[in-house]
Structures are given as structure tokens and as C-alpha cells.
């Protein structure tokens, strides 16, 4: 686990989009961040107090989180002086960039010299077991998508937030680097060795109280040929009791695969449920989460009503409408 | 690629079963081995000429293959003197053991000093791409199983051998360490990073002549929750035109998972075909390969006839009957 609270490092982010990771932390775990650190030419803000390293340290920050994605995922030479100073002042550093902190000799040396930790959250830090398929106590909900990048992480975080607000027992279980940085822990599933994928998901979602829900962050899609094996491991390692179908209705083909059609929600429902029931015969589909960002404000509700009527399941856009109706449906099973 | 021909190292194998890898090479690629090397207390033979290192060298052997599996997969200290001498004499060494040759300091040093290579075939040696899903030329056949270890490798090797005997264009494409050692190359799929599994299978089965068949070695099972993600990557990365269903009818539960029932052949057929058609809409199931080793000699043919009638597909045990009828079925599509 990465130690919280964080100082969010926005560096020289050219624009707001480049600060997506920091924004996610601010949106979903504001209690995890004491402030933001911006270099002089920074073009982004997540609306937290600007702090120096010393101010953040005084405010209790334990870890400097790289909350900015450079083009190419590199660790910019312009950041180095600040990152090394942070290590000297006693911060750990965490990053989800492709290029690893540990591979930067000057950072590795400074961390070693000051007894600090570098967290590269794209790389597994645990030797996960092979899945044993044993039934676990507690309940689990998994978001599955018609495609990649349709809002599965957002759906899980929104449902978790709604359940926490209601005083229900709930934990968001990240399986990708952004989710791991938001919560401070998780499994970077796409970087796990094939034989241990399902075991990593079992490890991530252990026995729990009978009325506790894990919201497992989905990855890929059963219909996306590049990543479907990862999705499969989530379904079989996660043993979900409930599935939420995630969809982005304006795509013309599978992401990155121009020759592949999107499946219908009916196809996603049937295939996901059939596969999930191999591991958990009681699994049910409880609702539909639609990313309607490309549908106009005066049209998206009609679209959702249509999906809801077609599928006979609650259909909501959690970004526009919140996740309350999905949680209502979950609470009923 | 590992250089052939091999000298098969049986070491101090306590019994015949321990020499399974060497036996596989002898059975399927006898032209890949010039002889066998046995230590004084060796309890196994694969029926090749016993050779000293010098005799094998003179016979043209390029690589010493560890054809024996110790308990625990370790590299026995008793072997070391011979292995180091082999490196000094100009042999490469290849191994599929869990413990890696490269992690043995004395072997690594001897290989370095003599300019030889150590091949640990459990570990990928290539940075595989992410799958792009593009249609490739040539044709591909994949064995899928109701469970793990039901004869998928054997089925692929037997079909490949039958096609080669008929003068048809065919290549066996290994995805596990035994298959890799048998043929000298392949992808150790269970050791590949999750994101690159399907891409590794694409890499293994590239564009080919229109009338060429790849026989892709299957792994795991869609119904085995520990490994189903690996199977999924084979189905979507392999884009098979043909599937062979593999089955061992006497299992009482999934291998290693006492709480999980075996699926029926009908369930395997329907699920595999549905998933395969996401990547290749023309995919067909062409036959059934049954491992009847636990059915008596006077009963297995009746059992196969029953399966054949039930499923409407050729059902054979390639070990007892050869793969001719499976190849006949493949030649028809």
C-alpha cells in the first residue's frame, strides 16, 4: 500500500487532460491529498491548495504522486530536481507512468540514500498465487464492457461512493494504475504474468463480511481480441455475484480495431453471464451503465429510457445521474 | 530458435516418467536428436544411442536439452559438472525446468566464458506486441479442452504429423515448454504478461500460404477458472478457422478444482465457437479428440461411436487410432 495522504505533483502539465490521474484522486479520494504542486509553466489545476514540498510535509503528506501524464509516459528531466528534493525531505514517490521511477538511476539512488520507497504502480509488487477457485465470503460486483474505455472504472468508483454514502459496506478494488493511485493499492492486472491473472484477482478480493461488496474495476472486454484474456481472468478470478454492463453507444467499431464491430448489450449480457456462472452460478446482471458523453443533454434521457425498456434493467449514466439506481438494484439481490 | 540437433540429457532420471520431455522429442521429432546422455544411476531411456559429450559433438549435436524433470523442477547439483563440460565443448543448453539455467551462477559464467547460450524456455525471450486483430493469411487449427491436461498438445502434434505425412503444408505451433523443446521454438504463453498474450499468439502464427495450416497448441480450458484467460487469448489471438474439442471422459471434476464440474462436449463446442467467431466468423468445430487411456481396450471404440453419434462430428483417440480422421475433416473445410 502507498502511504496517504499525498501531495499531487502536476509538474509542467501542458493542459488539464494531462492531469487526469491527479483529477481522479481529487474527485474520488479528496481526503487522500493535502494539496497540489505545480511548476511555473503548469497549465493544469485540480483546485487544491498549491503547496511547496515543505508546506505539504508540514500538512502531513507522506507520498508525492506523479499526477500528470507526459506524452510517451516519460519521467521528464525537468521534474528530477523536485523529485530528488522530495525524496531527501522524506516523501515516497508513486507513479503510474510507463517509464519506471526505479529505472532512473538518480531517483533510485536518492530513494536508497534517504530510505524512501518508489512505487511504480504499473508493475506488480506481489508474487500472486495461481487461482484456486474456492468460494469466498462477502459479495462482489464487476463492471464488464462492450468495449475498452467505456467507463468501467468510473462506474465502480461511483457505486462504491454511493454505497459508502449510504453507510453500506463497500470497497473499490482497482485493477489499473489510475485506480491504484486513487485508492493507494490494487493489482495492475494487465502487467501480471498470464498464469497468475485469476489468482491476482482472488488475492485482490479476499473473504469479507457477508454484507460487504467489492466493486472490482473491469478491464478490456470479452469482445476486444487484444485484451479479452484479461477480462476473462476478472470474471473467473472475481467470482462476481453481480455484473454491471458498461456501454458507449456512439462507437463505430471496437477501440483500436477498425475491423471489429461492437457487440450489442444483449450479446454482452448473455456471454458475460454464461462465463461468470462457471465460477458463481448465482451471478446476475443488475444494471447498465451508459457513457452518454457524446449524446446531447436533451437526448440522453430518452436514449437511456429506450435501453432500459429493451433490456429490462436499470440503465443510467453515473456521470450525469449518479449511481443510486445501480446501488438500489444491487441492494435487492 | 534453439539450434538442432540435440543431445538429450536424461541425467539421473529415477524412472521413465521423469524423462517425459526427452520422450516427446524422440516421439515427435526424432530427427532433432542424435542420441541420449545418461548418468550412471539413470533409470530411464528413450531408446536412442547412448553417447558421450564428445560423441554427440562429433555427430553434429548443437544443443544439450535437459530432457528430465526432477522433483521440484530443480537443476540438480549432480548434473553441474557435465553441463559445464558441455558448455566448454561448445554446446548450448536448453531447459524447461522451473528453476532457470541463467540463475545458476556457475552455468551462467561457463556459458559466458565459452560464448554459448542458455535457453530457459519457460521464460519469454521476445517483447511481444499487443494484438492488432488483423486477419492473417493461411489457416489455423486450435485444440480446446473441457479441462486442462486432456491431450491438446498430443492432438496438435498428431494432426501436424499426419498432414506432413500426406505432404500437406502444416506447422505445429507450441505454446508450452515441452512443445517448445520438441520443435525448437514457440511461445511460453503462461509466462507472458497479460496485456501481450493475444499478441504473442499472433506473433506465433503469422501470415502464411493460403493452404498452410498452423496447429496451435492449446492451453488450459475456458471452463478452468485458474487458466481460462490464457485459453481466451489463444482463441482471440489465434483466429482459428477450425477447432478440435479435446476431452478426457473419466474426470470427476476440473483438474485441481474439486468444486468445479466438467462441462459437456456440447457446452465446450458452443462456448468455444461463440468466442472464436468474434475473431473469425468462419470458424468451425471439425472434430473431437478423446483421451481414452482410462477406458478398457474392448470398450473405447463403443464410447467413441457414441460421442460421434451424439455430436455429429468425427470422434477419435489420436493416441490409439491416429489423427487421420481429424485431418480428413480439416481438409474438407
mmCIF file of C-alpha atoms in Angstrom, chain B residues 73-305:
data_model
loop_
_atom_site.group_PDB
_atom_site.id
_atom_site.type_symbol
_atom_site.label_atom_id
_atom_site.label_comp_id
_atom_site.label_asym_id
_atom_site.label_seq_id
_atom_site.Cartn_x
_atom_site.Cartn_y
_atom_site.Cartn_z
ATOM 1 C CA UNK B 73 11.969 -28.809 -11.281
ATOM 2 C CA UNK B 74 15.415 -28.037 -9.888
ATOM 3 C CA UNK B 75 18.763 -28.213 -11.637
ATOM 4 C CA UNK B 76 20.500 -30.990 -9.758
ATOM 5 C CA UNK B 77 23.996 -30.302 -8.409
ATOM 6 C CA UNK B 78 24.891 -33.779 -9.692
ATOM 7 C CA UNK B 79 24.368 -32.544 -13.257
ATOM 8 C CA UNK B 80 26.558 -29.485 -12.975
ATOM 9 C CA UNK B 81 29.913 -30.978 -13.885
ATOM 10 C CA UNK B 82 28.502 -32.456 -17.092
ATOM 11 C CA UNK B 83 26.599 -29.309 -18.046
ATOM 12 C CA UNK B 84 29.669 -27.123 -17.553
ATOM 13 C CA UNK B 85 31.773 -29.524 -19.600
ATOM 14 C CA UNK B 86 29.136 -29.392 -22.350
ATOM 15 C CA UNK B 87 29.334 -25.592 -22.438
ATOM 16 C CA UNK B 88 33.120 -25.787 -22.619
ATOM 17 C CA UNK B 89 32.818 -28.169 -25.546
ATOM 18 C CA UNK B 90 30.598 -25.739 -27.444
ATOM 19 C CA UNK B 91 27.077 -26.996 -26.710
ATOM 20 C CA UNK B 92 24.239 -24.615 -25.956
ATOM 21 C CA UNK B 93 21.897 -25.837 -23.192
ATOM 22 C CA UNK B 94 18.078 -25.714 -23.227
ATOM 23 C CA UNK B 95 15.750 -26.403 -20.319
ATOM 24 C CA UNK B 96 12.071 -26.186 -19.474
ATOM 25 C CA UNK B 97 12.577 -26.527 -15.717
ATOM 26 C CA UNK B 98 11.042 -24.074 -13.271
ATOM 27 C CA UNK B 99 14.455 -23.192 -11.894
ATOM 28 C CA UNK B 100 16.329 -21.302 -14.563
ATOM 29 C CA UNK B 101 19.712 -22.188 -16.032
ATOM 30 C CA UNK B 102 20.569 -18.483 -16.083
ATOM 31 C CA UNK B 103 20.088 -18.241 -12.321
ATOM 32 C CA UNK B 104 22.832 -20.813 -11.687
ATOM 33 C CA UNK B 105 25.949 -18.702 -11.376
ATOM 34 C CA UNK B 106 28.376 -21.431 -12.430
ATOM 35 C CA UNK B 107 26.372 -22.255 -15.566
ATOM 36 C CA UNK B 108 25.917 -18.600 -16.473
ATOM 37 C CA UNK B 109 29.645 -17.984 -16.065
ATOM 38 C CA UNK B 110 30.612 -21.025 -18.152
ATOM 39 C CA UNK B 111 28.163 -20.048 -20.896
ATOM 40 C CA UNK B 112 29.536 -16.513 -20.953
ATOM 41 C CA UNK B 113 33.155 -17.638 -20.967
ATOM 42 C CA UNK B 114 32.585 -20.049 -23.841
ATOM 43 C CA UNK B 115 30.234 -17.845 -25.856
ATOM 44 C CA UNK B 116 27.335 -20.309 -25.548
ATOM 45 C CA UNK B 117 23.600 -19.728 -24.992
ATOM 46 C CA UNK B 118 21.350 -20.923 -22.189
ATOM 47 C CA UNK B 119 17.702 -21.316 -23.259
ATOM 48 C CA UNK B 120 15.168 -21.256 -20.432
ATOM 49 C CA UNK B 121 12.070 -21.985 -22.471
ATOM 50 C CA UNK B 122 9.643 -21.191 -19.658
ATOM 51 C CA UNK B 123 10.592 -17.529 -19.968
ATOM 52 C CA UNK B 124 9.670 -15.403 -22.978
ATOM 53 C CA UNK B 125 12.706 -14.181 -24.889
ATOM 54 C CA UNK B 126 10.749 -11.779 -27.101
ATOM 55 C CA UNK B 127 8.920 -8.494 -26.350
ATOM 56 C CA UNK B 128 5.600 -9.499 -27.874
ATOM 57 C CA UNK B 129 3.311 -6.833 -29.353
ATOM 58 C CA UNK B 130 -0.247 -6.049 -28.293
ATOM 59 C CA UNK B 131 -2.610 -7.962 -30.577
ATOM 60 C CA UNK B 132 -3.898 -5.967 -33.548
ATOM 61 C CA UNK B 133 -6.638 -8.415 -34.555
ATOM 62 C CA UNK B 134 -5.803 -8.114 -38.258
ATOM 63 C CA UNK B 135 -6.824 -11.040 -40.444
ATOM 64 C CA UNK B 136 -3.804 -13.131 -41.437
ATOM 65 C CA UNK B 137 -3.345 -15.323 -44.482
ATOM 66 C CA UNK B 138 -3.062 -19.098 -44.084
ATOM 67 C CA UNK B 139 -5.238 -21.274 -41.862
ATOM 68 C CA UNK B 140 -5.151 -22.172 -38.208
ATOM 69 C CA UNK B 141 -6.469 -25.022 -36.073
ATOM 70 C CA UNK B 142 -6.698 -24.791 -32.278
ATOM 71 C CA UNK B 143 -7.317 -27.586 -29.786
ATOM 72 C CA UNK B 144 -9.619 -26.554 -26.928
ATOM 73 C CA UNK B 145 -10.382 -28.741 -23.944
ATOM 74 C CA UNK B 146 -13.120 -29.479 -21.462
ATOM 75 C CA UNK B 147 -10.265 -29.305 -18.913
ATOM 76 C CA UNK B 148 -6.501 -28.852 -18.603
ATOM 77 C CA UNK B 149 -4.177 -31.756 -19.486
ATOM 78 C CA UNK B 150 -6.621 -33.707 -21.629
ATOM 79 C CA UNK B 151 -4.368 -34.195 -24.664
ATOM 80 C CA UNK B 152 -4.391 -30.884 -26.536
ATOM 81 C CA UNK B 153 -0.636 -30.906 -27.300
ATOM 82 C CA UNK B 154 -0.752 -34.519 -28.366
ATOM 83 C CA UNK B 155 -3.699 -33.819 -30.669
ATOM 84 C CA UNK B 156 -1.930 -30.917 -32.388
ATOM 85 C CA UNK B 157 1.299 -32.849 -32.819
ATOM 86 C CA UNK B 158 -0.567 -35.884 -34.180
ATOM 87 C CA UNK B 159 -2.541 -33.804 -36.693
ATOM 88 C CA UNK B 160 0.626 -31.999 -37.782
ATOM 89 C CA UNK B 161 2.446 -35.326 -38.243
ATOM 90 C CA UNK B 162 -0.436 -36.751 -40.276
ATOM 91 C CA UNK B 163 -0.559 -33.692 -42.532
ATOM 92 C CA UNK B 164 3.192 -33.770 -43.050
ATOM 93 C CA UNK B 165 2.956 -37.475 -43.928
ATOM 94 C CA UNK B 166 0.338 -36.596 -46.544
ATOM 95 C CA UNK B 167 2.520 -33.828 -47.972
ATOM 96 C CA UNK B 168 0.154 -31.109 -46.754
ATOM 97 C CA UNK B 169 1.575 -27.775 -45.522
ATOM 98 C CA UNK B 170 1.461 -27.787 -41.748
ATOM 99 C CA UNK B 171 3.343 -26.441 -38.723
ATOM 100 C CA UNK B 172 2.888 -27.263 -35.054
ATOM 101 C CA UNK B 173 2.974 -24.034 -33.010
ATOM 102 C CA UNK B 174 3.965 -24.725 -29.387
ATOM 103 C CA UNK B 175 2.689 -22.604 -26.515
ATOM 104 C CA UNK B 176 4.229 -24.568 -23.628
ATOM 105 C CA UNK B 177 7.708 -25.621 -22.621
ATOM 106 C CA UNK B 178 7.502 -29.255 -23.727
ATOM 107 C CA UNK B 179 6.260 -28.304 -27.186
ATOM 108 C CA UNK B 180 8.936 -25.620 -27.460
ATOM 109 C CA UNK B 181 11.698 -28.102 -26.660
ATOM 110 C CA UNK B 182 10.254 -30.651 -29.093
ATOM 111 C CA UNK B 183 10.230 -28.281 -32.047
ATOM 112 C CA UNK B 184 12.960 -25.814 -31.007
ATOM 113 C CA UNK B 185 10.733 -22.725 -30.822
ATOM 114 C CA UNK B 186 7.389 -21.270 -29.714
ATOM 115 C CA UNK B 187 5.800 -19.024 -27.113
ATOM 116 C CA UNK B 188 5.676 -19.939 -23.389
ATOM 117 C CA UNK B 189 2.217 -18.418 -23.171
ATOM 118 C CA UNK B 190 1.549 -18.954 -19.473
ATOM 119 C CA UNK B 191 4.632 -16.829 -18.694
ATOM 120 C CA UNK B 192 3.682 -13.899 -20.940
ATOM 121 C CA UNK B 193 2.499 -10.588 -19.423
ATOM 122 C CA UNK B 194 -1.318 -10.343 -19.555
ATOM 123 C CA UNK B 195 -1.518 -7.429 -21.994
ATOM 124 C CA UNK B 196 0.600 -9.239 -24.574
ATOM 125 C CA UNK B 197 -0.916 -12.750 -24.526
ATOM 126 C CA UNK B 198 -3.064 -12.431 -27.626
ATOM 127 C CA UNK B 199 -0.267 -10.533 -29.393
ATOM 128 C CA UNK B 200 2.144 -13.374 -28.603
ATOM 129 C CA UNK B 201 -0.238 -15.820 -30.287
ATOM 130 C CA UNK B 202 -0.486 -13.561 -33.345
ATOM 131 C CA UNK B 203 3.324 -13.422 -33.401
ATOM 132 C CA UNK B 204 3.486 -17.226 -33.207
ATOM 133 C CA UNK B 205 1.118 -17.757 -36.150
ATOM 134 C CA UNK B 206 1.988 -15.155 -38.786
ATOM 135 C CA UNK B 207 0.823 -14.796 -42.395
ATOM 136 C CA UNK B 208 1.386 -17.974 -44.360
ATOM 137 C CA UNK B 209 0.459 -19.736 -47.606
ATOM 138 C CA UNK B 210 -3.284 -19.942 -48.178
ATOM 139 C CA UNK B 211 -3.192 -23.751 -47.938
ATOM 140 C CA UNK B 212 -0.895 -23.899 -44.892
ATOM 141 C CA UNK B 213 -2.254 -24.985 -41.515
ATOM 142 C CA UNK B 214 -0.866 -23.923 -38.152
ATOM 143 C CA UNK B 215 -1.729 -26.358 -35.370
ATOM 144 C CA UNK B 216 -1.731 -24.120 -32.309
ATOM 145 C CA UNK B 217 -1.061 -25.915 -29.033
ATOM 146 C CA UNK B 218 -3.966 -25.276 -26.687
ATOM 147 C CA UNK B 219 -3.592 -24.321 -23.011
ATOM 148 C CA UNK B 220 -5.963 -24.502 -20.059
ATOM 149 C CA UNK B 221 -9.707 -24.503 -20.653
ATOM 150 C CA UNK B 222 -12.431 -21.877 -20.905
ATOM 151 C CA UNK B 223 -14.057 -23.782 -18.035
ATOM 152 C CA UNK B 224 -10.963 -23.867 -15.793
ATOM 153 C CA UNK B 225 -11.132 -20.692 -13.710
ATOM 154 C CA UNK B 226 -7.394 -20.663 -12.945
ATOM 155 C CA UNK B 227 -6.296 -20.503 -16.587
ATOM 156 C CA UNK B 228 -9.303 -19.515 -18.704
ATOM 157 C CA UNK B 229 -7.772 -16.144 -19.557
ATOM 158 C CA UNK B 230 -4.868 -17.893 -21.282
ATOM 159 C CA UNK B 231 -7.300 -20.026 -23.295
ATOM 160 C CA UNK B 232 -9.224 -16.900 -24.273
ATOM 161 C CA UNK B 233 -6.058 -15.264 -25.593
ATOM 162 C CA UNK B 234 -5.371 -18.352 -27.735
ATOM 163 C CA UNK B 235 -8.869 -18.209 -29.216
ATOM 164 C CA UNK B 236 -8.740 -14.483 -29.968
ATOM 165 C CA UNK B 237 -5.059 -14.194 -30.870
ATOM 166 C CA UNK B 238 -5.081 -17.398 -32.901
ATOM 167 C CA UNK B 239 -8.148 -16.509 -35.025
ATOM 168 C CA UNK B 240 -8.664 -20.231 -35.605
ATOM 169 C CA UNK B 241 -10.510 -21.426 -38.720
ATOM 170 C CA UNK B 242 -11.008 -24.797 -37.066
ATOM 171 C CA UNK B 243 -11.403 -26.050 -33.512
ATOM 172 C CA UNK B 244 -10.853 -29.572 -32.224
ATOM 173 C CA UNK B 245 -12.616 -30.400 -28.956
ATOM 174 C CA UNK B 246 -10.431 -32.357 -26.526
ATOM 175 C CA UNK B 247 -11.874 -34.422 -23.712
ATOM 176 C CA UNK B 248 -10.965 -36.920 -21.010
ATOM 177 C CA UNK B 249 -14.247 -38.610 -20.076
ATOM 178 C CA UNK B 250 -13.330 -40.165 -16.724
ATOM 179 C CA UNK B 251 -12.574 -36.988 -14.750
ATOM 180 C CA UNK B 252 -14.913 -36.366 -11.856
ATOM 181 C CA UNK B 253 -14.097 -32.667 -11.520
ATOM 182 C CA UNK B 254 -11.925 -29.966 -13.086
ATOM 183 C CA UNK B 255 -8.225 -30.631 -12.564
ATOM 184 C CA UNK B 256 -7.166 -29.195 -9.186
ATOM 185 C CA UNK B 257 -10.632 -27.695 -8.558
ATOM 186 C CA UNK B 258 -12.739 -30.255 -6.660
ATOM 187 C CA UNK B 259 -15.768 -27.933 -6.545
ATOM 188 C CA UNK B 260 -15.960 -27.450 -10.308
ATOM 189 C CA UNK B 261 -17.824 -29.806 -12.653
ATOM 190 C CA UNK B 262 -16.511 -30.724 -16.071
ATOM 191 C CA UNK B 263 -18.533 -29.195 -18.901
ATOM 192 C CA UNK B 264 -20.129 -31.386 -21.533
ATOM 193 C CA UNK B 265 -18.718 -31.517 -25.046
ATOM 194 C CA UNK B 266 -21.807 -29.635 -26.202
ATOM 195 C CA UNK B 267 -21.098 -26.816 -23.765
ATOM 196 C CA UNK B 268 -17.465 -26.703 -24.865
ATOM 197 C CA UNK B 269 -18.469 -26.665 -28.535
ATOM 198 C CA UNK B 270 -20.992 -23.855 -28.149
ATOM 199 C CA UNK B 271 -18.908 -21.578 -25.941
ATOM 200 C CA UNK B 272 -15.666 -22.042 -27.882
ATOM 201 C CA UNK B 273 -17.339 -21.431 -31.200
ATOM 202 C CA UNK B 274 -19.144 -18.331 -29.994
ATOM 203 C CA UNK B 275 -15.904 -16.834 -28.693
ATOM 204 C CA UNK B 276 -13.843 -17.891 -31.715
ATOM 205 C CA UNK B 277 -16.310 -16.257 -34.090
ATOM 206 C CA UNK B 278 -15.604 -12.871 -32.514
ATOM 207 C CA UNK B 279 -12.166 -13.095 -34.175
ATOM 208 C CA UNK B 280 -13.054 -15.287 -37.155
ATOM 209 C CA UNK B 281 -16.688 -15.551 -38.202
ATOM 210 C CA UNK B 282 -15.911 -18.585 -40.387
ATOM 211 C CA UNK B 283 -14.583 -20.728 -37.550
ATOM 212 C CA UNK B 284 -15.940 -24.291 -37.344
ATOM 213 C CA UNK B 285 -15.611 -27.230 -34.988
ATOM 214 C CA UNK B 286 -14.234 -30.094 -37.086
ATOM 215 C CA UNK B 287 -13.851 -32.995 -34.702
ATOM 216 C CA UNK B 288 -13.350 -34.411 -31.250
ATOM 217 C CA UNK B 289 -10.172 -35.826 -29.750
ATOM 218 C CA UNK B 290 -10.825 -38.080 -26.775
ATOM 219 C CA UNK B 291 -8.147 -39.249 -24.384
ATOM 220 C CA UNK B 292 -9.437 -42.785 -23.673
ATOM 221 C CA UNK B 293 -6.440 -44.001 -21.684
ATOM 222 C CA UNK B 294 -8.672 -44.883 -18.744
ATOM 223 C CA UNK B 295 -11.180 -46.825 -20.857
ATOM 224 C CA UNK B 296 -10.526 -50.511 -21.499
ATOM 225 C CA UNK B 297 -9.313 -51.738 -24.877
ATOM 226 C CA UNK B 298 -12.616 -53.525 -25.564
ATOM 227 C CA UNK B 299 -14.763 -50.523 -24.645
ATOM 228 C CA UNK B 300 -13.197 -47.368 -26.044
ATOM 229 C CA UNK B 301 -14.423 -47.778 -29.625
ATOM 230 C CA UNK B 302 -18.009 -48.096 -28.473
ATOM 231 C CA UNK B 303 -17.560 -44.977 -26.371
ATOM 232 C CA UNK B 304 -16.146 -43.026 -29.312
ATOM 233 C CA UNK B 305 -19.000 -44.188 -31.561
#
